[in-house]
PDB file of C-alpha atoms in Angstrom:
ATOM      1  CA  THR Y  71     -10.119  -0.488   1.306  1.00  0.00           C
ATOM      2  CA  VAL Y  72     -12.045   2.595   3.063  1.00  0.00           C
ATOM      3  CA  GLY Y  73     -13.667   5.720   1.803  1.00  0.00           C
ATOM      4  CA  ALA Y  74     -15.643   8.156   2.749  1.00  0.00           C
ATOM      5  CA  VAL Y  75     -17.873  11.015   0.401  1.00  0.00           C
ATOM      6  CA  ALA Y  76     -20.009  13.679   2.633  1.00  0.00           C
ATOM      7  CA  LEU Y  77     -21.708  16.545   1.919  1.00  0.00           C
ATOM      8  CA  ASP Y  78     -21.569  19.580   4.717  1.00  0.00           C
ATOM      9  CA  PHE Y  79     -24.177  21.900   5.968  1.00  0.00           C
ATOM     10  CA  ASN Y  80     -22.636  24.533   3.154  1.00  0.00           C
ATOM     11  CA  GLY Y  81     -23.803  22.158   0.434  1.00  0.00           C
ATOM     12  CA  HIS Y  82     -19.801  21.433  -0.327  1.00  0.00           C
ATOM     13  CA  ILE Y  83     -19.198  17.534  -1.100  1.00  0.00           C
ATOM     14  CA  ALA Y  84     -16.204  16.114  -0.520  1.00  0.00           C
ATOM     15  CA  ALA Y  85     -14.770  12.068  -1.174  1.00  0.00           C
ATOM     16  CA  ALA Y  86     -11.758  10.172  -0.167  1.00  0.00           C
ATOM     17  CA  THR Y  87     -10.569   6.421  -0.298  1.00  0.00           C
ATOM     18  CA  SER Y  88      -7.652   4.700   1.660  1.00  0.00           C
ATOM     19  CA  THR Y  89      -6.080   1.550   0.585  1.00  0.00           C
ATOM     20  CA  GLY Y  90      -3.033  -1.462   1.349  1.00  0.00           C
ATOM     21  CA  GLY Y  91      -4.468  -2.809  -1.501  1.00  0.00           C
ATOM     22  CA  LEU Y  92      -3.947  -6.726  -3.023  1.00  0.00           C
ATOM     23  CA  ASN Y  93      -2.819  -9.373  -0.496  1.00  0.00           C
ATOM     24  CA  GLY Y  94       0.803 -10.576  -2.369  1.00  0.00           C
ATOM     25  CA  LYS Y  95       0.620  -7.736  -4.447  1.00  0.00           C
ATOM     26  CA  HIS Y  96       3.793  -6.631  -6.623  1.00  0.00           C
ATOM     27  CA  PRO Y  97       5.843  -4.007  -5.082  1.00  0.00           C
ATOM     28  CA  GLY Y  98       5.114  -1.219  -6.827  1.00  0.00           C
ATOM     29  CA  ARG Y  99       1.114  -1.576  -8.064  1.00  0.00           C
ATOM     30  CA  VAL Y 100      -1.058   0.843  -7.768  1.00  0.00           C
ATOM     31  CA  GLY Y 101      -4.774   0.208  -7.909  1.00  0.00           C
ATOM     32  CA  ASP Y 102      -8.063   2.509  -8.138  1.00  0.00           C
ATOM     33  CA  SER Y 103      -7.636   3.769  -5.441  1.00  0.00           C
ATOM     34  CA  PRO Y 104      -5.602   7.099  -5.864  1.00  0.00           C
ATOM     35  CA  ILE Y 105      -6.695   7.619  -9.146  1.00  0.00           C
ATOM     36  CA  ILE Y 106      -9.093  10.329  -9.929  1.00  0.00           C
ATOM     37  CA  GLY Y 107     -11.642   9.367 -11.503  1.00  0.00           C
ATOM     38  CA  SER Y 108     -11.434   5.511 -11.025  1.00  0.00           C
ATOM     39  CA  GLY Y 109     -11.745   5.218  -6.868  1.00  0.00           C
ATOM     40  CA  THR Y 110     -12.470   8.773  -5.940  1.00  0.00           C
ATOM     41  CA  TYR Y 111     -14.295  11.548  -7.195  1.00  0.00           C
ATOM     42  CA  ALA Y 112     -16.101  14.958  -6.235  1.00  0.00           C
ATOM     43  CA  ARG Y 113     -18.233  17.918  -7.795  1.00  0.00           C
ATOM     44  CA  ASP Y 114     -19.993  20.125  -5.511  1.00  0.00           C
ATOM     45  CA  ASP Y 115     -22.942  20.753  -8.775  1.00  0.00           C
ATOM     46  CA  VAL Y 116     -23.059  16.311  -9.121  1.00  0.00           C
ATOM     47  CA  GLY Y 117     -22.063  14.447  -6.386  1.00  0.00           C
ATOM     48  CA  ALA Y 118     -19.348  12.097  -4.892  1.00  0.00           C
ATOM     49  CA  VAL Y 119     -18.306   8.887  -5.818  1.00  0.00           C
ATOM     50  CA  SER Y 120     -15.893   6.033  -3.514  1.00  0.00           C
ATOM     51  CA  ALA Y 121     -15.105   2.669  -4.771  1.00  0.00           C
ATOM     52  CA  THR Y 122     -13.668  -0.510  -3.503  1.00  0.00           C
ATOM     53  CA  GLY Y 123     -12.721  -3.433  -5.083  1.00  0.00           C
ATOM     54  CA  HIS Y 124     -10.803  -5.080  -8.413  1.00  0.00           C
ATOM     55  CA  GLY Y 125      -8.583  -1.952  -9.061  1.00  0.00           C
ATOM     56  CA  GLU Y 126      -7.092  -3.185 -12.432  1.00  0.00           C
ATOM     57  CA  THR Y 127     -11.353  -3.225 -13.308  1.00  0.00           C
ATOM     58  CA  ILE Y 128     -12.310  -0.036 -11.127  1.00  0.00           C
ATOM     59  CA  SER Y 129      -9.186   1.575 -12.964  1.00  0.00           C
ATOM     60  CA  LYS Y 130     -10.070   0.636 -16.766  1.00  0.00           C
ATOM     61  CA  TRP Y 131     -14.173   1.635 -16.280  1.00  0.00           C
ATOM     62  CA  CYS Y 132     -12.850   4.833 -14.582  1.00  0.00           C
ATOM     63  CA  LEU Y 133     -15.795   4.053 -12.110  1.00  0.00           C
ATOM     64  CA  ALA Y 134     -16.131   6.348 -10.076  1.00  0.00           C
ATOM     65  CA  HIS Y 135     -16.468   9.319 -13.469  1.00  0.00           C
ATOM     66  CA  SER Y 136     -18.506   6.581 -15.135  1.00  0.00           C
ATOM     67  CA  ILE Y 137     -21.289   7.059 -11.527  1.00  0.00           C
ATOM     68  CA  ILE Y 138     -21.438  11.138 -12.115  1.00  0.00           C
ATOM     69  CA  THR Y 139     -21.561  10.856 -15.173  1.00  0.00           C
ATOM     70  CA  ALA Y 140     -25.116   8.761 -15.051  1.00  0.00           C
ATOM     71  CA  MET Y 141     -25.893  11.133 -12.213  1.00  0.00           C
ATOM     72  CA  GLN Y 142     -25.072  14.294 -14.618  1.00  0.00           C
ATOM     73  CA  ARG Y 143     -27.499  12.903 -17.160  1.00  0.00           C
ATOM     74  CA  GLY Y 144     -30.761  12.364 -15.079  1.00  0.00           C
ATOM     75  CA  ALA Y 145     -30.007   9.391 -13.007  1.00  0.00           C
ATOM     76  CA  ASP Y 146     -30.749   9.230  -9.132  1.00  0.00           C
ATOM     77  CA  PRO Y 147     -27.655   8.189  -7.481  1.00  0.00           C
ATOM     78  CA  GLN Y 148     -28.752   4.834  -6.423  1.00  0.00           C
ATOM     79  CA  THR Y 149     -29.540   3.406 -10.046  1.00  0.00           C
ATOM     80  CA  ALA Y 150     -26.405   5.279 -11.805  1.00  0.00           C
ATOM     81  CA  THR Y 151     -24.206   3.443  -9.125  1.00  0.00           C
ATOM     82  CA  GLU Y 152     -25.607   0.168  -9.780  1.00  0.00           C
ATOM     83  CA  THR Y 153     -25.648   0.532 -13.469  1.00  0.00           C
ATOM     84  CA  SER Y 154     -21.689   1.468 -13.516  1.00  0.00           C
ATOM     85  CA  LEU Y 155     -21.284  -0.767 -11.333  1.00  0.00           C
ATOM     86  CA  ASN Y 156     -23.732  -4.250 -13.260  1.00  0.00           C
ATOM     87  CA  GLN Y 157     -21.951  -2.949 -16.473  1.00  0.00           C
ATOM     88  CA  MET Y 158     -18.225  -2.474 -15.469  1.00  0.00           C
ATOM     89  CA  THR Y 159     -18.851  -6.660 -13.946  1.00  0.00           C
ATOM     90  CA  ASP Y 160     -20.327  -7.501 -17.599  1.00  0.00           C
ATOM     91  CA  LYS Y 161     -17.761  -6.205 -19.623  1.00  0.00           C
ATOM     92  CA  LEU Y 162     -15.116  -6.982 -17.472  1.00  0.00           C
ATOM     93  CA  LYS Y 163     -15.795  -9.857 -15.783  1.00  0.00           C
ATOM     94  CA  GLU Y 164     -14.075  -8.949 -11.809  1.00  0.00           C
ATOM     95  CA  THR Y 165     -16.281  -7.014  -9.147  1.00  0.00           C
ATOM     96  CA  ALA Y 166     -16.625  -4.149  -6.994  1.00  0.00           C
ATOM     97  CA  GLY Y 167     -18.898  -1.761  -4.642  1.00  0.00           C
ATOM     98  CA  ALA Y 168     -19.028   2.325  -4.786  1.00  0.00           C
ATOM     99  CA  ILE Y 169     -20.778   4.564  -2.654  1.00  0.00           C
ATOM    100  CA  CYS Y 170     -22.158   8.025  -3.928  1.00  0.00           C
ATOM    101  CA  ILE Y 171     -23.870  10.626  -2.524  1.00  0.00           C
ATOM    102  CA  SER Y 172     -25.686  13.343  -4.616  1.00  0.00           C
ATOM    103  CA  LYS Y 173     -25.930  17.368  -4.104  1.00  0.00           C
ATOM    104  CA  GLU Y 174     -28.798  16.845  -2.694  1.00  0.00           C
ATOM    105  CA  GLY Y 175     -27.618  14.108  -0.168  1.00  0.00           C
ATOM    106  CA  LYS Y 176     -28.995  11.310  -1.551  1.00  0.00           C
ATOM    107  CA  VAL Y 177     -27.676   7.581  -1.145  1.00  0.00           C
ATOM    108  CA  GLY Y 178     -26.119   5.105  -3.492  1.00  0.00           C
ATOM    109  CA  ILE Y 179     -24.585   2.276  -2.055  1.00  0.00           C
ATOM    110  CA  GLY Y 180     -24.045  -0.671  -4.260  1.00  0.00           C
ATOM    111  CA  MET Y 181     -21.426  -4.212  -4.909  1.00  0.00           C
ATOM    112  CA  THR Y 182     -21.215  -6.706  -7.393  1.00  0.00           C
ATOM    113  CA  THR Y 183     -19.559  -9.144  -4.289  1.00  0.00           C
ATOM    114  CA  LYS Y 184     -21.104 -10.856  -1.595  1.00  0.00           C
ATOM    115  CA  ARG Y 185     -20.051  -8.007   0.762  1.00  0.00           C
ATOM    116  CA  MET Y 186     -19.272  -4.745   1.277  1.00  0.00           C
ATOM    117  CA  SER Y 187     -19.328  -2.984   4.551  1.00  0.00           C
ATOM    118  CA  TRP Y 188     -20.704   0.553   4.693  1.00  0.00           C
ATOM    119  CA  ALA Y 189     -22.681   3.123   6.888  1.00  0.00           C
ATOM    120  CA  TYR Y 190     -23.650   6.476   6.284  1.00  0.00           C
ATOM    121  CA  ARG Y 191     -25.170   9.329   9.165  1.00  0.00           C
ATOM    122  CA  LYS Y 192     -28.181  11.801   8.832  1.00  0.00           C
ATOM    123  CA  GLY Y 193     -29.395  13.809  11.185  1.00  0.00           C
ATOM    124  CA  ASP Y 194     -30.259  11.119  14.055  1.00  0.00           C
ATOM    125  CA  GLU Y 195     -30.140   8.168  11.923  1.00  0.00           C
ATOM    126  CA  LEU Y 196     -27.552   5.871  11.419  1.00  0.00           C
ATOM    127  CA  VAL Y 197     -28.122   3.736   8.353  1.00  0.00           C
ATOM    128  CA  TYR Y 198     -25.769   0.506   7.669  1.00  0.00           C
ATOM    129  CA  GLY Y 199     -25.245  -3.063   6.367  1.00  0.00           C
ATOM    130  CA  ILE Y 200     -22.623  -5.673   4.509  1.00  0.00           C
ATOM    131  CA  ASP Y 201     -25.080  -7.830   2.750  1.00  0.00           C
ATOM    132  CA  LYS Y 202     -26.331  -7.050  -0.719  1.00  0.00           C
ATOM    133  CA  GLY Y 203     -30.024  -5.149  -0.343  1.00  0.00           C
ATOM    134  CA  LYS Y 204     -29.806  -5.671   3.410  1.00  0.00           C
ATOM    135  CA  GLN Y 205     -29.608  -2.782   5.652  1.00  0.00           C
ATOM    136  CA  GLU Y 206     -30.191  -1.398   9.492  1.00  0.00           C
ATOM    137  CA  VAL Y 207     -31.432   1.188  11.278  1.00  0.00           C
ATOM    138  CA  GLU Y 208     -30.229   2.922  14.676  1.00  0.00           C
ATOM    139  CA  ASN Y 209     -31.333   6.101  16.064  1.00  0.00           C
ATOM    140  CA  VAL Y 210     -28.014   8.236  17.763  1.00  0.00           C
TER     141      VAL Y 210
ATOM    142  CA  MET N 243     -28.673  21.467   3.844  1.00  0.00           C
ATOM    143  CA  GLU N 244     -28.907  18.876   5.986  1.00  0.00           C
ATOM    144  CA  PRO N 245     -25.729  17.200   5.718  1.00  0.00           C
ATOM    145  CA  ILE N 246     -24.503  12.888   5.257  1.00  0.00           C
ATOM    146  CA  VAL N 247     -21.162  11.571   6.104  1.00  0.00           C
ATOM    147  CA  LEU N 248     -21.555   8.072   4.155  1.00  0.00           C
ATOM    148  CA  VAL N 249     -18.338   5.500   3.691  1.00  0.00           C
ATOM    149  CA  HIS N 250     -17.306   2.202   3.382  1.00  0.00           C
ATOM    150  CA  GLY N 251     -15.392  -0.750   4.166  1.00  0.00           C
ATOM    151  CA  GLY N 252     -13.635  -3.175   1.396  1.00  0.00           C
ATOM    152  CA  ALA N 253     -15.657  -4.943  -1.197  1.00  0.00           C
ATOM    153  CA  GLY N 254     -15.380  -8.641  -1.274  1.00  0.00           C
ATOM    154  CA  ASN N 255     -16.472 -12.490  -0.424  1.00  0.00           C
ATOM    155  CA  VAL N 256     -15.742 -10.889   3.645  1.00  0.00           C
ATOM    156  CA  ARG N 257     -16.317 -14.036   5.889  1.00  0.00           C
ATOM    157  CA  ASP N 258     -19.122 -14.426   8.552  1.00  0.00           C
ATOM    158  CA  SER N 259     -16.408 -14.026  11.733  1.00  0.00           C
ATOM    159  CA  ARG N 260     -15.152 -10.578  10.488  1.00  0.00           C
ATOM    160  CA  VAL N 261     -18.756  -9.091   9.703  1.00  0.00           C
ATOM    161  CA  PRO N 262     -19.692  -8.129  13.458  1.00  0.00           C
ATOM    162  CA  PRO N 263     -16.044  -5.763  13.800  1.00  0.00           C
ATOM    163  CA  LYS N 264     -16.382  -5.167  10.208  1.00  0.00           C
ATOM    164  CA  VAL N 265     -19.790  -3.416  10.640  1.00  0.00           C
ATOM    165  CA  ALA N 266     -18.202  -1.884  13.383  1.00  0.00           C
ATOM    166  CA  ALA N 267     -15.733  -0.084  11.819  1.00  0.00           C
ATOM    167  CA  VAL N 268     -18.077   1.442   9.790  1.00  0.00           C
ATOM    168  CA  LYS N 269     -20.187   3.095  12.122  1.00  0.00           C
ATOM    169  CA  VAL N 270     -17.862   4.006  14.217  1.00  0.00           C
ATOM    170  CA  ALA N 271     -16.539   6.235  10.949  1.00  0.00           C
ATOM    171  CA  ALA N 272     -19.849   7.312   9.707  1.00  0.00           C
ATOM    172  CA  ILE N 273     -20.280   8.446  13.365  1.00  0.00           C
ATOM    173  CA  ARG N 274     -17.329  10.688  13.798  1.00  0.00           C
ATOM    174  CA  GLY N 275     -17.172  11.935  10.186  1.00  0.00           C
ATOM    175  CA  TYR N 276     -20.597  13.743  10.730  1.00  0.00           C
ATOM    176  CA  GLU N 277     -19.335  14.946  14.160  1.00  0.00           C
ATOM    177  CA  VAL N 278     -16.755  16.640  12.257  1.00  0.00           C
ATOM    178  CA  LEU N 279     -19.929  18.274  10.228  1.00  0.00           C
ATOM    179  CA  GLU N 280     -21.519  19.541  13.553  1.00  0.00           C
ATOM    180  CA  ARG N 281     -18.688  20.875  14.985  1.00  0.00           C
ATOM    181  CA  GLY N 282     -18.699  23.150  11.257  1.00  0.00           C
ATOM    182  CA  GLY N 283     -16.382  21.321   9.523  1.00  0.00           C
ATOM    183  CA  SER N 284     -16.335  21.252   6.145  1.00  0.00           C
ATOM    184  CA  ALA N 285     -17.129  17.672   3.922  1.00  0.00           C
ATOM    185  CA  VAL N 286     -13.574  17.765   3.093  1.00  0.00           C
ATOM    186  CA  ASP N 287     -12.711  17.450   7.147  1.00  0.00           C
ATOM    187  CA  ALA N 288     -15.492  15.348   7.413  1.00  0.00           C
ATOM    188  CA  VAL N 289     -14.323  12.343   4.772  1.00  0.00           C
ATOM    189  CA  GLU N 290     -10.413  12.958   6.062  1.00  0.00           C
ATOM    190  CA  GLU N 291     -11.420  12.461   9.684  1.00  0.00           C
ATOM    191  CA  ALA N 292     -13.711   9.423   8.730  1.00  0.00           C
ATOM    192  CA  VAL N 293     -10.965   7.372   6.504  1.00  0.00           C
ATOM    193  CA  ARG N 294      -8.385   8.444   9.292  1.00  0.00           C
ATOM    194  CA  THR N 295     -10.848   6.497  11.490  1.00  0.00           C
ATOM    195  CA  MET N 296     -10.728   3.410   9.727  1.00  0.00           C
ATOM    196  CA  GLU N 297      -7.331   3.989   8.962  1.00  0.00           C
ATOM    197  CA  ASP N 298      -6.454   2.834  12.863  1.00  0.00           C
ATOM    198  CA  ASP N 299      -9.476  -0.225  13.060  1.00  0.00           C
ATOM    199  CA  GLU N 300      -7.055  -3.626  12.158  1.00  0.00           C
ATOM    200  CA  CYS N 301     -10.110  -5.063  10.147  1.00  0.00           C
ATOM    201  CA  MET N 302      -9.825  -2.574   7.309  1.00  0.00           C
ATOM    202  CA  ASN N 303      -7.495  -2.921   4.751  1.00  0.00           C
ATOM    203  CA  SER N 304      -5.813   0.567   4.971  1.00  0.00           C
ATOM    204  CA  GLY N 305      -3.495   2.158   7.263  1.00  0.00           C
ATOM    205  CA  HIS N 306      -2.830  -0.228  10.205  1.00  0.00           C
ATOM    206  CA  GLY N 307      -3.552  -3.692   9.049  1.00  0.00           C
ATOM    207  CA  SER N 308      -3.207  -3.312   5.863  1.00  0.00           C
ATOM    208  CA  VAL N 309      -2.695  -6.198   3.354  1.00  0.00           C
ATOM    209  CA  LEU N 310       0.647  -7.351   2.774  1.00  0.00           C
ATOM    210  CA  ASN N 311       2.833  -6.826  -1.477  1.00  0.00           C
ATOM    211  CA  SER N 312       4.467 -10.291  -2.449  1.00  0.00           C
ATOM    212  CA  GLU N 313       8.132  -8.833   0.120  1.00  0.00           C
ATOM    213  CA  GLY N 314       5.686  -8.922   3.308  1.00  0.00           C
ATOM    214  CA  LYS N 315       5.977  -4.956   3.263  1.00  0.00           C
ATOM    215  CA  VAL N 316       2.788  -2.466   3.409  1.00  0.00           C
ATOM    216  CA  GLU N 317       2.280  -0.121   0.488  1.00  0.00           C
ATOM    217  CA  MET N 318      -0.798   1.934   0.230  1.00  0.00           C
ATOM    218  CA  ASP N 319      -2.369   4.048  -1.844  1.00  0.00           C
ATOM    219  CA  SER N 320      -4.755   7.219  -0.520  1.00  0.00           C
ATOM    220  CA  SER N 321      -6.367  10.231  -2.455  1.00  0.00           C
ATOM    221  CA  ILE N 322      -9.176  12.433  -1.238  1.00  0.00           C
ATOM    222  CA  MET N 323     -11.360  15.490  -3.432  1.00  0.00           C
ATOM    223  CA  ASN N 324     -12.757  18.730  -3.039  1.00  0.00           C
ATOM    224  CA  GLY N 325     -16.238  18.940  -4.859  1.00  0.00           C
ATOM    225  CA  ALA N 326     -16.215  22.700  -4.184  1.00  0.00           C
ATOM    226  CA  THR N 327     -13.502  23.836  -5.903  1.00  0.00           C
ATOM    227  CA  MET N 328     -12.334  20.355  -7.818  1.00  0.00           C
ATOM    228  CA  ASP N 329      -8.688  20.538  -6.313  1.00  0.00           C
ATOM    229  CA  ALA N 330      -7.734  16.262  -5.391  1.00  0.00           C
ATOM    230  CA  GLY N 331      -4.487  14.985  -3.501  1.00  0.00           C
ATOM    231  CA  CYS N 332      -3.558  11.304  -4.104  1.00  0.00           C
ATOM    232  CA  VAL N 333      -0.550   9.275  -3.096  1.00  0.00           C
ATOM    233  CA  ALA N 334       0.908   5.848  -3.464  1.00  0.00           C
ATOM    234  CA  VAL N 335       3.339   2.818  -3.068  1.00  0.00           C
ATOM    235  CA  VAL N 336       3.739   4.989   0.569  1.00  0.00           C
ATOM    236  CA  ARG N 337       4.552   3.036   3.685  1.00  0.00           C
ATOM    237  CA  ASP N 338       5.123   3.346   7.332  1.00  0.00           C
ATOM    238  CA  ILE N 339       2.891   6.662   7.600  1.00  0.00           C
ATOM    239  CA  ALA N 340      -0.375   5.658   9.825  1.00  0.00           C
ATOM    240  CA  HIS N 341      -2.680   8.069   7.545  1.00  0.00           C
ATOM    241  CA  PRO N 342      -2.311   8.524   3.960  1.00  0.00           C
ATOM    242  CA  VAL N 343      -5.474  10.096   3.792  1.00  0.00           C
ATOM    243  CA  SER N 344      -4.133  12.860   5.367  1.00  0.00           C
ATOM    244  CA  LEU N 345      -0.880  12.626   3.393  1.00  0.00           C
ATOM    245  CA  ALA N 346      -2.790  13.108   0.111  1.00  0.00           C
ATOM    246  CA  ARG N 347      -5.101  16.161   1.754  1.00  0.00           C
ATOM    247  CA  MET N 348      -1.460  17.614   2.069  1.00  0.00           C
ATOM    248  CA  VAL N 349      -0.342  16.861  -1.511  1.00  0.00           C
ATOM    249  CA  MET N 350      -3.736  18.513  -2.428  1.00  0.00           C
ATOM    250  CA  GLU N 351      -3.721  21.188  -0.287  1.00  0.00           C
ATOM    251  CA  LYS N 352       0.302  22.406   0.079  1.00  0.00           C
ATOM    252  CA  THR N 353       1.834  21.534  -3.677  1.00  0.00           C
ATOM    253  CA  PRO N 354       0.450  22.079  -7.379  1.00  0.00           C
ATOM    254  CA  TYR N 355       0.261  18.133  -8.146  1.00  0.00           C
ATOM    255  CA  VAL N 356      -2.397  15.775  -8.367  1.00  0.00           C
ATOM    256  CA  MET N 357       0.102  12.847  -7.059  1.00  0.00           C
ATOM    257  CA  LEU N 358       2.804  12.218  -5.458  1.00  0.00           C
ATOM    258  CA  ALA N 359       4.168   8.672  -5.353  1.00  0.00           C
ATOM    259  CA  GLY N 360       6.784   6.099  -3.988  1.00  0.00           C
ATOM    260  CA  GLU N 361      10.017   7.630  -3.097  1.00  0.00           C
ATOM    261  CA  GLY N 362       8.742  11.211  -4.250  1.00  0.00           C
ATOM    262  CA  ALA N 363       5.561  10.474  -1.362  1.00  0.00           C
ATOM    263  CA  MET N 364       7.670   9.796   1.370  1.00  0.00           C
ATOM    264  CA  GLY N 365      10.093  12.992   0.643  1.00  0.00           C
ATOM    265  CA  PHE N 366       6.832  14.805   0.596  1.00  0.00           C
ATOM    266  CA  ALA N 367       5.958  13.701   4.025  1.00  0.00           C
ATOM    267  CA  LYS N 368       9.308  14.170   5.767  1.00  0.00           C
ATOM    268  CA  GLU N 369       9.249  17.508   4.614  1.00  0.00           C
ATOM    269  CA  MET N 370       5.660  18.118   5.632  1.00  0.00           C
ATOM    270  CA  ASP N 371       7.207  16.562   9.140  1.00  0.00           C
ATOM    271  CA  VAL N 372       4.761  13.735   8.738  1.00  0.00           C
ATOM    272  CA  GLU N 373       5.563  11.110  11.768  1.00  0.00           C
ATOM    273  CA  MET N 374       7.277   8.057  10.225  1.00  0.00           C
ATOM    274  CA  LEU N 375       6.835   4.663  12.005  1.00  0.00           C
ATOM    275  CA  PRO N 376       9.306   2.145  12.468  1.00  0.00           C
ATOM    276  CA  PRO N 377       9.636   0.168   9.599  1.00  0.00           C
ATOM    277  CA  GLY N 378       6.927  -2.847   9.823  1.00  0.00           C
ATOM    278  CA  ALA N 379       4.876  -1.193  12.404  1.00  0.00           C
ATOM    279  CA  LEU N 380       1.638  -1.593   9.930  1.00  0.00           C
ATOM    280  CA  VAL N 381       2.011  -5.175   9.669  1.00  0.00           C
ATOM    281  CA  THR N 382      -0.566  -6.958  11.598  1.00  0.00           C
ATOM    282  CA  ASP N 383       0.093 -10.752  12.088  1.00  0.00           C
ATOM    283  CA  ASP N 384      -3.875 -11.474  10.200  1.00  0.00           C
ATOM    284  CA  ALA N 385      -1.551  -9.797   7.761  1.00  0.00           C
ATOM    285  CA  GLN N 386       1.259 -11.835   7.867  1.00  0.00           C
ATOM    286  CA  LYS N 387      -0.606 -14.855   7.684  1.00  0.00           C
ATOM    287  CA  ALA N 388      -2.944 -13.605   4.306  1.00  0.00           C
ATOM    288  CA  LEU N 389       0.382 -13.837   2.598  1.00  0.00           C
ATOM    289  CA  GLU N 390       1.730 -16.805   3.401  1.00  0.00           C
ATOM    290  CA  ILE N 391      -1.930 -18.455   2.717  1.00  0.00           C
ATOM    291  CA  TYR N 392      -1.617 -16.679  -0.285  1.00  0.00           C
ATOM    292  CA  LYS N 393       1.655 -17.981  -1.078  1.00  0.00           C
ATOM    293  CA  GLN N 394       0.799 -21.559  -0.526  1.00  0.00           C
ATOM    294  CA  THR N 395      -2.380 -21.436  -2.062  1.00  0.00           C
ATOM    295  CA  GLY N 396      -0.409 -20.064  -5.470  1.00  0.00           C
ATOM    296  CA  GLY N 397      -2.037 -16.371  -6.106  1.00  0.00           C
ATOM    297  CA  VAL N 398      -5.626 -16.528  -4.848  1.00  0.00           C
ATOM    298  CA  PHE N 399      -6.987 -14.042  -2.874  1.00  0.00           C
ATOM    299  CA  TYR N 400      -7.754 -15.776   0.789  1.00  0.00           C
ATOM    300  CA  GLU N 401      -8.399 -14.105   3.928  1.00  0.00           C
ATOM    301  CA  ILE N 402      -7.579 -16.133   7.405  1.00  0.00           C
ATOM    302  CA  GLY N 403      -9.627 -19.024   7.925  1.00  0.00           C
ATOM    303  CA  GLU N 404     -11.908 -17.935   4.701  1.00  0.00           C
ATOM    304  CA  THR N 405     -13.286 -21.785   3.685  1.00  0.00           C
ATOM    305  CA  GLU N 406     -13.913 -19.542   0.133  1.00  0.00           C
ATOM    306  CA  THR N 407     -10.690 -18.999  -2.357  1.00  0.00           C
ATOM    307  CA  VAL N 408     -12.206 -15.039  -2.891  1.00  0.00           C
ATOM    308  CA  GLY N 409     -11.491 -12.435  -0.239  1.00  0.00           C
ATOM    309  CA  GLU N 410     -11.415  -8.558  -0.480  1.00  0.00           C
ATOM    310  CA  VAL N 411     -10.052  -7.998  -3.367  1.00  0.00           C
ATOM    311  CA  GLY N 412      -8.848  -4.854  -2.709  1.00  0.00           C
TER     312      GLY N 412
END
């Protein structure tokens, strides 16, 4: 699965997600990626989210909407992302990852998996990582 | 407003040998998406471009390089959402299209619907003159090997060469 969230010069926000799904899945199986509120969500007045991981679990948890709702209630993007993911995994025993930006352009990156590749560019900085809790920075 | 483009690949138990190409893929996607903003593009333009970049990368599970279903075929899902209008477009179970995210954007911008799936989505793609690739064009050797191992191991998620039994979960 891949996904992206963005904030443009005019303060508008968007999100997108795309996937081949699960290896060996039943024909016709649909995961969370095309479900608004599960794999993808964007609101200019709050932020944007794209998710990846166990699709059935993300769909049941409405993960993207859960993260946005936490932000709407005042959580910063990182806390909202980590909290929603941890609550989902605690309750449903499956793993996922998600990226998030707030309307101010603050970043949230979380995973309950071992790894998830991610990167963002803001100004002249390219920040990226794949292992939980680790990141590197390059000037571009 | 200082713009930003943030992207991700799949979450899972990625084996060490796959780390460099996956990190390279997300770095390129973030840069490409940001370049769209620098040229005056919108957030929707930027996320579409970033995702298209990763759909073209064989090491990511989307577009070219997607995993296979139990019949050995690629079936893809995609979505896009405009935060300014809360318009959204989604496609599910689409085949033989290089960039499902762009088809999702067409659903968002050219129909009154949020999602089209299966044969209906494929018919809409033809109406929109989206290029249809030959059957199997999106199937990679790695994806075929992964499906073989999946079937041999009785259905655990598995990446090629992975010593652990759990690969990307989606």
